[in-house]
Tab-separated table of C-alpha atoms and ligand atoms in Angstrom:
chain	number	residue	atom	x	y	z
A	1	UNK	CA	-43.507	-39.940	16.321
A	2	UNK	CA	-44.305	-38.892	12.586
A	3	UNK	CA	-43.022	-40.776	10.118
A	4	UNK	CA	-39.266	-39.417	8.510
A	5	UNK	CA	-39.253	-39.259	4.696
A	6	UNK	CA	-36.186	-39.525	2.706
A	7	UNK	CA	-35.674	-39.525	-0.906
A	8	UNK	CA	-33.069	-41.775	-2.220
A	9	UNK	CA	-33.058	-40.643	-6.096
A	10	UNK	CA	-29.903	-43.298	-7.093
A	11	UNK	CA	-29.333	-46.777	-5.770
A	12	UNK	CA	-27.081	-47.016	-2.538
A	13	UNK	CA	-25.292	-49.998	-1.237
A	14	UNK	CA	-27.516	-51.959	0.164
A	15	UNK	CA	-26.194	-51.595	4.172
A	16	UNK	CA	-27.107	-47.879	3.368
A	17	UNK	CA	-30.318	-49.145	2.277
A	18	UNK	CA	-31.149	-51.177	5.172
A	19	UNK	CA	-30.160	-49.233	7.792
A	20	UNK	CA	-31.991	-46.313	6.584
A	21	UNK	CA	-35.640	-48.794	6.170
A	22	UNK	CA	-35.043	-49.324	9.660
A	23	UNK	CA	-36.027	-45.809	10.696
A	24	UNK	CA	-37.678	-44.334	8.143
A	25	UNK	CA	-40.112	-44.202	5.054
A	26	UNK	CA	-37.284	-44.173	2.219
A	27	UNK	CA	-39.052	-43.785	-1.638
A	28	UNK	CA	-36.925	-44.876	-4.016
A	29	UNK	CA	-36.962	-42.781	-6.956
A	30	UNK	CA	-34.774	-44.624	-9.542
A	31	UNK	CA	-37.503	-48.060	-9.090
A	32	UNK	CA	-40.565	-45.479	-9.982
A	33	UNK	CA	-42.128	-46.257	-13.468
A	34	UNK	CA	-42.742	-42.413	-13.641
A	35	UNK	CA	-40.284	-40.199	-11.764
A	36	UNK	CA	-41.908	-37.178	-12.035
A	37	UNK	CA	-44.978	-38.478	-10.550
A	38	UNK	CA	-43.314	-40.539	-7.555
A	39	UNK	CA	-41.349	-37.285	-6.887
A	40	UNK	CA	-44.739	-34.972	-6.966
A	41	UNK	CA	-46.019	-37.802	-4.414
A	42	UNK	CA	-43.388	-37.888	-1.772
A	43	UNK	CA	-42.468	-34.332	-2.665
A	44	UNK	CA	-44.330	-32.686	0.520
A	45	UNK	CA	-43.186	-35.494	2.989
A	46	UNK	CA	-39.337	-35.534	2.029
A	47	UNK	CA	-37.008	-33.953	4.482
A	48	UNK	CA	-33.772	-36.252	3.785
A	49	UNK	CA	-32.176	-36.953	0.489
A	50	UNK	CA	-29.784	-40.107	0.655
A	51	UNK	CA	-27.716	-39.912	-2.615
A	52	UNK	CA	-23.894	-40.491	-4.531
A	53	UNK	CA	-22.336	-40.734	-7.466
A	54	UNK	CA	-24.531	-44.472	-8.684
A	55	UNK	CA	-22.346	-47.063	-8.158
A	56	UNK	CA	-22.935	-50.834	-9.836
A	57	UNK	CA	-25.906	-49.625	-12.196
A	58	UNK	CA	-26.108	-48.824	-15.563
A	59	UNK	CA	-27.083	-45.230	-16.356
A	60	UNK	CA	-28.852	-43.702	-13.104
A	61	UNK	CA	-27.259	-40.327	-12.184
A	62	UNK	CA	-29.863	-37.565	-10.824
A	63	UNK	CA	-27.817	-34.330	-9.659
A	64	UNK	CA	-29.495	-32.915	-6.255
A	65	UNK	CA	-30.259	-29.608	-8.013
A	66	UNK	CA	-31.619	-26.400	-7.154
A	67	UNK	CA	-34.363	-27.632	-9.172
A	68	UNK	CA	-35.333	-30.479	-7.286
A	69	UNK	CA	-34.583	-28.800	-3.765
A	70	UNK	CA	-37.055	-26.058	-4.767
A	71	UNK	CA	-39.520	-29.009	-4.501
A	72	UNK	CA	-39.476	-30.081	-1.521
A	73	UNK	CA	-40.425	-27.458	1.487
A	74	UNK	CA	-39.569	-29.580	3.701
A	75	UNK	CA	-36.009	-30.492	2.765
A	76	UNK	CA	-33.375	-30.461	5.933
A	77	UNK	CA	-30.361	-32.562	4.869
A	78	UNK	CA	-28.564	-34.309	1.836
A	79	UNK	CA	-25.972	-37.102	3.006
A	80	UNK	CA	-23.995	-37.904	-0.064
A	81	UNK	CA	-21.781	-41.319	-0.435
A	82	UNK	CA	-18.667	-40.107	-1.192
A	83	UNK	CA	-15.910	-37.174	-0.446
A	84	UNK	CA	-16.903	-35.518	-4.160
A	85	UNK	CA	-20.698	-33.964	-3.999
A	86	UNK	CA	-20.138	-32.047	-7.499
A	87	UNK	CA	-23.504	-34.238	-7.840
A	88	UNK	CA	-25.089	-31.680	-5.382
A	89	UNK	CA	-25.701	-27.938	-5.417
A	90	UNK	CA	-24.175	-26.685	-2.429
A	91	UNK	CA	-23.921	-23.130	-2.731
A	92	UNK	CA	-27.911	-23.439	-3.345
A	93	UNK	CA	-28.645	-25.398	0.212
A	94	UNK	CA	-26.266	-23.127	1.814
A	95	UNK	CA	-28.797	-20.164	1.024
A	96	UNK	CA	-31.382	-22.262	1.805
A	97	UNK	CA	-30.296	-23.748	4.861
A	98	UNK	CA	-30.215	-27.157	4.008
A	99	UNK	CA	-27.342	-29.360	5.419
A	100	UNK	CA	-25.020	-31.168	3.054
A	101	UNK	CA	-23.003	-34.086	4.225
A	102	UNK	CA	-20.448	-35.884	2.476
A	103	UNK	CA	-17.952	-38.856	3.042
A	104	UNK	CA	-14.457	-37.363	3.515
A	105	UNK	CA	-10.880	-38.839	5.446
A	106	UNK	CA	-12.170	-42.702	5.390
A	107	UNK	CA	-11.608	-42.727	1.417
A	108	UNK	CA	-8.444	-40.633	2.158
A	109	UNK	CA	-5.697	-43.237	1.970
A	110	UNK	CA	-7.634	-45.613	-0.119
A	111	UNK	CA	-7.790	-43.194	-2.853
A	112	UNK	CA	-4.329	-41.962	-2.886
A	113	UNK	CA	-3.406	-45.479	-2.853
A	114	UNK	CA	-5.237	-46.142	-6.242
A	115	UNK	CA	-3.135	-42.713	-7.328
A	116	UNK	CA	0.146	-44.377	-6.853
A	117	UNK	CA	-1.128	-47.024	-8.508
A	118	UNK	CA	-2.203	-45.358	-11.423
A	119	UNK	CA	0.728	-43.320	-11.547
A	120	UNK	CA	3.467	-46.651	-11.684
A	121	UNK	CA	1.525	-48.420	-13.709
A	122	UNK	CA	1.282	-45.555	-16.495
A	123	UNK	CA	5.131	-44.884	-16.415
A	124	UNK	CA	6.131	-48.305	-16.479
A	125	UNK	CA	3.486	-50.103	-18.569
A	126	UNK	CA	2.853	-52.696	-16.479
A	127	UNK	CA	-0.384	-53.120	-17.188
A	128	UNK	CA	0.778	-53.987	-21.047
A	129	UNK	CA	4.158	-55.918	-19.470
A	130	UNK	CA	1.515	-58.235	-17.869
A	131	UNK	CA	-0.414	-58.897	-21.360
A	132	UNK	CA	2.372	-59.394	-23.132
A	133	UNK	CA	3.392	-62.634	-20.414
A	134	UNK	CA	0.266	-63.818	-20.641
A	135	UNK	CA	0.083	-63.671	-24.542
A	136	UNK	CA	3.298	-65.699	-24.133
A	137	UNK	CA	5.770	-63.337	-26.110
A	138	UNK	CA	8.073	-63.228	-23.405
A	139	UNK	CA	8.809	-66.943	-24.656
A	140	UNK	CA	10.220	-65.258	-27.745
A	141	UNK	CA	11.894	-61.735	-26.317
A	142	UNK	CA	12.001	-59.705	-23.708
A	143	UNK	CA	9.504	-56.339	-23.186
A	144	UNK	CA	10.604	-53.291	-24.007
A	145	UNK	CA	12.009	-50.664	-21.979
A	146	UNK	CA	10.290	-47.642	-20.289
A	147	UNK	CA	9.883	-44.702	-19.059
A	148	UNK	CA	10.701	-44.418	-15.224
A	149	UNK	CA	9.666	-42.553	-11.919
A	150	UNK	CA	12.933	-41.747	-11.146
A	151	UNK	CA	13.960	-38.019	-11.330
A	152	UNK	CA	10.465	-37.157	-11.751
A	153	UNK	CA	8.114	-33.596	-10.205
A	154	UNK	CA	4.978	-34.096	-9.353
A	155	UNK	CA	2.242	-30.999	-9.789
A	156	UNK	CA	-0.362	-31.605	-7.891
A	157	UNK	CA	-3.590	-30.118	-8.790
A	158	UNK	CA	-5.621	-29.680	-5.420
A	159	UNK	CA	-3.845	-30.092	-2.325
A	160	UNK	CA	-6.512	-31.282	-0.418
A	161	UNK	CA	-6.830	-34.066	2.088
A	162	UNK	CA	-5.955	-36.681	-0.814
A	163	UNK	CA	-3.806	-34.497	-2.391
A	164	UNK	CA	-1.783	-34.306	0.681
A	165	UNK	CA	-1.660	-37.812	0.928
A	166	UNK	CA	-0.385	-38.510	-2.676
A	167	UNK	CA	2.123	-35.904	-2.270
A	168	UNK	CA	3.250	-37.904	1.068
A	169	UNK	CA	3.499	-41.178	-1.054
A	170	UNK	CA	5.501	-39.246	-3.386
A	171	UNK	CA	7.904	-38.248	-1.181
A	172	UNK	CA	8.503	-42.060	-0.094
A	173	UNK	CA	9.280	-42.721	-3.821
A	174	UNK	CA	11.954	-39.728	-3.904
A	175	UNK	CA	9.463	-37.793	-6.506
A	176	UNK	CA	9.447	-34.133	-6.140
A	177	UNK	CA	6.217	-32.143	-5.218
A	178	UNK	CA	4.752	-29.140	-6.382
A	179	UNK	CA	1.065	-27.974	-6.468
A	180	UNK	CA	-1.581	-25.440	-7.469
A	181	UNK	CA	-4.460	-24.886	-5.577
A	182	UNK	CA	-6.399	-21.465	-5.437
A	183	UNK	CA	-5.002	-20.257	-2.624
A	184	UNK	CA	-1.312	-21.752	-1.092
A	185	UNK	CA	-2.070	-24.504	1.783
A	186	UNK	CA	-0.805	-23.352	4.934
A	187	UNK	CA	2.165	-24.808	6.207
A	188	UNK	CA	2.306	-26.710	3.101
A	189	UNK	CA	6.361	-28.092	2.439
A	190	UNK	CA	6.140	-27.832	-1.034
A	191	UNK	CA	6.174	-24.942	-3.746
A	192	UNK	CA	3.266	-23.572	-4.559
A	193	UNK	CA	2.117	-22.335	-8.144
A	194	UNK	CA	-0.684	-19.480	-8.820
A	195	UNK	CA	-0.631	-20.602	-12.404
A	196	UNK	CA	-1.605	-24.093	-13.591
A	197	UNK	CA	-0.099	-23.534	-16.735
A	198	UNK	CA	3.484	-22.538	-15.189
A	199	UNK	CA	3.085	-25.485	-12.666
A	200	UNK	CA	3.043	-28.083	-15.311
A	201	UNK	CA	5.809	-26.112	-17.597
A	202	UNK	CA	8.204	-27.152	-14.356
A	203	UNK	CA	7.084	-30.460	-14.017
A	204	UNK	CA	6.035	-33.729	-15.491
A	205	UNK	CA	3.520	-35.364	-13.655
A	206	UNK	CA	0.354	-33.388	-13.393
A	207	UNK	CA	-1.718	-35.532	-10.754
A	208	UNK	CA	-5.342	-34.319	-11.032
A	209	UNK	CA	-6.902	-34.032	-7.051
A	210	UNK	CA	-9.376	-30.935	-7.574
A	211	UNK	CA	-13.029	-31.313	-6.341
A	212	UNK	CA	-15.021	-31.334	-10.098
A	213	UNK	CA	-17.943	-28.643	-10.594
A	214	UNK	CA	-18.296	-25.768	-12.624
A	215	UNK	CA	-15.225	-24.131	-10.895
A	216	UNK	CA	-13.039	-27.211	-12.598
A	217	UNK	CA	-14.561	-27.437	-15.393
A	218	UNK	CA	-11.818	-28.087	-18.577
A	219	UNK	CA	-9.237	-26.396	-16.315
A	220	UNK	CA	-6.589	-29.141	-17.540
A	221	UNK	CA	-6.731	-28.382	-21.484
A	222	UNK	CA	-4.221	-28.416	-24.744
A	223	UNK	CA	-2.239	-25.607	-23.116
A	224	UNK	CA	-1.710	-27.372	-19.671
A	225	UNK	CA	-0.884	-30.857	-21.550
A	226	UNK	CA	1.692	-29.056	-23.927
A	227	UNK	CA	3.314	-27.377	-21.090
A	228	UNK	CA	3.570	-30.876	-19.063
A	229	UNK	CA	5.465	-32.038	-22.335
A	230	UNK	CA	6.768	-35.124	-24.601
A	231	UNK	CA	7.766	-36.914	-21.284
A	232	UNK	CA	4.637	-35.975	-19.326
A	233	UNK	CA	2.099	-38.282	-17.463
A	234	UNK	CA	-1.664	-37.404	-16.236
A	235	UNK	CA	-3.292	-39.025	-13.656
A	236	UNK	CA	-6.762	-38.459	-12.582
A	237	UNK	CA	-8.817	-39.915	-9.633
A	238	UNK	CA	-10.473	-36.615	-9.078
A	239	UNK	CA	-13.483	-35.879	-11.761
A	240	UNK	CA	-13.579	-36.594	-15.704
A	241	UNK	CA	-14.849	-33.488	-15.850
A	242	UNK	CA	-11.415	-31.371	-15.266
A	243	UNK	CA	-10.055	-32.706	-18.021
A	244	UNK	CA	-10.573	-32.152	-21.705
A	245	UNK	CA	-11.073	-35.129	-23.067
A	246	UNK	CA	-10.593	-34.525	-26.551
A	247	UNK	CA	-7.548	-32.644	-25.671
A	248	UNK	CA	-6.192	-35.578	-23.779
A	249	UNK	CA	-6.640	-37.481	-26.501
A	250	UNK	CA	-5.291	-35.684	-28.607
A	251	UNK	CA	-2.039	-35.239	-26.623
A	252	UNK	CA	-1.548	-38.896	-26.070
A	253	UNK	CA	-2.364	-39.422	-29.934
A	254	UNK	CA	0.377	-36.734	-31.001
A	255	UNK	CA	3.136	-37.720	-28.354
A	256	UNK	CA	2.193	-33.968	-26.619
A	257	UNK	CA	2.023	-36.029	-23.407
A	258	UNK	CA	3.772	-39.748	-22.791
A	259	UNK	CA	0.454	-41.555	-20.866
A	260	UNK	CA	-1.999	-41.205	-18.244
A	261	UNK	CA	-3.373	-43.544	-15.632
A	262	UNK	CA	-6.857	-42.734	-15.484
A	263	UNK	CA	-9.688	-43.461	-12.685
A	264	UNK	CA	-12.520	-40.961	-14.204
A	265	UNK	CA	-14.167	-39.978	-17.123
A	266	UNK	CA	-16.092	-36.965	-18.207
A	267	UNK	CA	-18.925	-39.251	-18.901
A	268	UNK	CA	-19.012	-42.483	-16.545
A	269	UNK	CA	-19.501	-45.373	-17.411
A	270	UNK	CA	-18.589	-44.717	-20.947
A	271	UNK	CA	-15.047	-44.302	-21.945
A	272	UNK	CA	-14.034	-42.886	-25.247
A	273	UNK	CA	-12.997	-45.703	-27.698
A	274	UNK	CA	-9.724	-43.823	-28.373
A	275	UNK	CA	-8.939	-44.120	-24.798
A	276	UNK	CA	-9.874	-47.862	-24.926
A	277	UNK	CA	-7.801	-48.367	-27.899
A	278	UNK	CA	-4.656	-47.047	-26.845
A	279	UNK	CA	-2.822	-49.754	-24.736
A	280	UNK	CA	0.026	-47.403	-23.274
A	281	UNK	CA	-2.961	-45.806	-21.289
A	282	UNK	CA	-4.269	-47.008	-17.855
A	283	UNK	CA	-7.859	-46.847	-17.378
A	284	UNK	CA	-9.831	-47.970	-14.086
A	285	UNK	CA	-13.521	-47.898	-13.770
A	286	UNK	CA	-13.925	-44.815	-10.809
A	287	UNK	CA	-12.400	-47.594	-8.651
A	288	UNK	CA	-10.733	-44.669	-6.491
A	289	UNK	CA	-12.344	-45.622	-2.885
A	290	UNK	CA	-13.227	-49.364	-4.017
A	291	UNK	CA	-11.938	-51.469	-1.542
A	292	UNK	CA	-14.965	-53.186	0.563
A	293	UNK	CA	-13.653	-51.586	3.967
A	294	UNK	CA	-13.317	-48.202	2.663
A	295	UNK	CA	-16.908	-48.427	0.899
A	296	UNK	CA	-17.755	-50.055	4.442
A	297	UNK	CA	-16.532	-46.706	5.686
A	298	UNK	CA	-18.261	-44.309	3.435
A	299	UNK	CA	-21.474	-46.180	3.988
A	300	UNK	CA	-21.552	-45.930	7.831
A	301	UNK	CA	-20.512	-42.207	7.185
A	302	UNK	CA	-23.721	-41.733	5.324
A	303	UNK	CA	-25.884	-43.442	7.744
A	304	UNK	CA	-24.240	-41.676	11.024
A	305	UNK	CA	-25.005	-38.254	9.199
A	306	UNK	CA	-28.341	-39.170	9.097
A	307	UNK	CA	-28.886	-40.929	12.171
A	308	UNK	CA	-27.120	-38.134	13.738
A	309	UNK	CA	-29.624	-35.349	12.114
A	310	UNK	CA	-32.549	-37.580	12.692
A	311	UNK	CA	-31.713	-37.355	16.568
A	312	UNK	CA	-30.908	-34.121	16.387
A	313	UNK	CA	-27.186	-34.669	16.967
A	314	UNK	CA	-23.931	-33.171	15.547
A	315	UNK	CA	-23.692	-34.085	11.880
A	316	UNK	CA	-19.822	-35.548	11.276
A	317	UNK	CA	-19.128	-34.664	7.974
A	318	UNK	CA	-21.007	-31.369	6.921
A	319	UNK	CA	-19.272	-29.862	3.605
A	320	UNK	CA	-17.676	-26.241	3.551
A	321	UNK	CA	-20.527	-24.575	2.304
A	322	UNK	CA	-22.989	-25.715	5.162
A	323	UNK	CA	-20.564	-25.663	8.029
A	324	UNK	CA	-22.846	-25.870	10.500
A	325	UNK	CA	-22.846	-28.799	12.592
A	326	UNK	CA	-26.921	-29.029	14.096
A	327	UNK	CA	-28.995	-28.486	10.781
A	328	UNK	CA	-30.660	-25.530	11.115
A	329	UNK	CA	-34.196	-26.277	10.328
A	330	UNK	CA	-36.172	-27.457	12.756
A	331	UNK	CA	-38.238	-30.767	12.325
A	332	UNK	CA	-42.064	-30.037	13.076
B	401	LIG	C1	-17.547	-42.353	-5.331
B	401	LIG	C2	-15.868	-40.701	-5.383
B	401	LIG	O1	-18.224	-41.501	-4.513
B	401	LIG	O2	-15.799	-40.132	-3.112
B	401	LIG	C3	-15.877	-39.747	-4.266
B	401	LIG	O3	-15.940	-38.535	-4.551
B	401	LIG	O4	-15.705	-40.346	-6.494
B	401	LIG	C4	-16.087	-42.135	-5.128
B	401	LIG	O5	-15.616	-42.558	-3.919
B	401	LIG	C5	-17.957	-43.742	-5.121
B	401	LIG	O6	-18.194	-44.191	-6.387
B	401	LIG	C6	-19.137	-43.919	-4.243
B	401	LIG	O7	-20.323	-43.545	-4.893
């Protein structure tokens, strides 16, 4: 049998990256001295692209464009690591026929876990309550009092499968759910808003769940934050990108908003010094999915989708835009 090429443009766990050596010729574009050149080279072989948002490496992100697809004839699949593939043109393999796979439901709880987490540690400053112990002022007063989670609605923005499950732990904790999505969720229990703006007027807790992309892009701005209000608290573990950042800085700066627990960043890894110098704000490193089962999870997810495709099996995971479950170009 010929030999399978797959691309791998970012660094991948290294189970991914075992597992996939096993079975086929992987070319590792982020080790290549010249990019452009290892690309050309593997270019006509490639029929798999193995990628994700990087994970423990500095500054190695290479979007799957329609650029780089148009380069390689041969391309059949892209298996991304995680549930997010705003990394990935879609809509462009679609019309090309080129399967995408991602890693959705195993992150599911995980992530909505780190939501809740986010979420009590904004309102109730924990994360400062816990300096302040350890800087030993409690010896000499008690920490102040704060805002609580009590009597709170939640707008969720995306009521997808990890929106669901937020809402769900939101419930438990007697907070009251709303959400906006483009279209209502069927047989969804909660109200539904067609306006983002006149969701977060009626509540004050705007929990950020939306797939990033173009489509996102800036949707939560200075009118959303004004309309969540003095008491308000943002949470994101979706994509940096939804939110403007300068607007969400400037909101927590003025008092527009009261804090935000934050897992994402418009530009990861870096993180606006204002964010970083404002201690009544939460920030997390994209730690969303980062426990080592769930990555466990994701991983094996990856490598079934392209086990799967390289035996000519049913894909698990295909996205929305390339439903279909065989990919539909045939290997030679
Ligand atoms: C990352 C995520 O993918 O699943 C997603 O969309 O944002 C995360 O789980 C993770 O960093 C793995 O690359």
């Amino acid at each position: 049998m010929a030999d399978v090429h797959i691309l791998m443009p970012t660094p991948l766990p290294r189970l991914i990256l075992d597992a996939l050596e096993q079975r086929f010729v992987v070319h590792r574009l982020y080790e290549a001295q010249d990019k452009d050149a290892a690309l050309a080279a593997a270019a006509p072989h490639v029929r798999a692209i193995a990628t994700g948002v990087p994970i423990l490496v500095e500054d190695v992100s290479y979007p799957i464009t329609a650029s780089l697809m148009e380069k390689l004839p041969r391309l059949e699949i892209v298996a991304n690591l995680g549930v997010g593939y705003d990394n990935v043109d879609a809509a462009y393999a679609s019309a090309h026929g080129v399967s995408v796979t991602n890693t959705p439901d195993v992150l599911t709880e995980e992530t909505a876990d780190t939501a809740f987490g986010l979420l009590l540690n904004a309102v109730r400053q924990f994360p400062r309550a816990e300096r302040f112990l350890r800087d030993g002022k409690w010896l000499k007063g008690q920490f102040e009092l704060t805002a609580s989670l009590r009597g709170r609605t939640m707008g969720v923005l995306g009521l997808g499968r990890i929106g669901q499950a937020i809402a769900r732990r939101a419930e438990a904790f007697g907070v009251q759910v709303v959400y906006h999505n483009r279209k209502p969720v069927e047989d969804a229990p909660y109200r539904y808003y067609a306006s983002l703006l006149d969701m977060a007027r009626d509540c004050d807790i705007l929990m950020v769940v939306a797939p990033g992309g173009p489509a996102t892009r800036g949707l939560v701005g200075k009118d959303v934050l004004e309309a969540l209000g003095p008491n308000g608290v943002l949470v994101n573990i979706a994509r940096g990108t939804i939110v403007d950042e300068q607007a969400l800085i400037e909101a927590l700066r003025t008092g527009a908003i009261l804090t935000a627990g934050l897992d994402v960043f418009a530009e990861e890894p870096s993180v606006p010094q204002a964010l970083i110098d404002m201690e009544h704000v939460v920030l997390l490193p994209h730690v969303g999915s980062a426990s080592q089962a769930t990555r466990d999870a994701m991983n094996r997810l990856v490598i079934d989708n392209l086990f799967a495709w390289a035996d000519g099996g049913d894909l698990s995971t295909p996205v929305a835009e390339t439903p279909w479950r065989r990919p539909l170009k045939q290997a030679e």
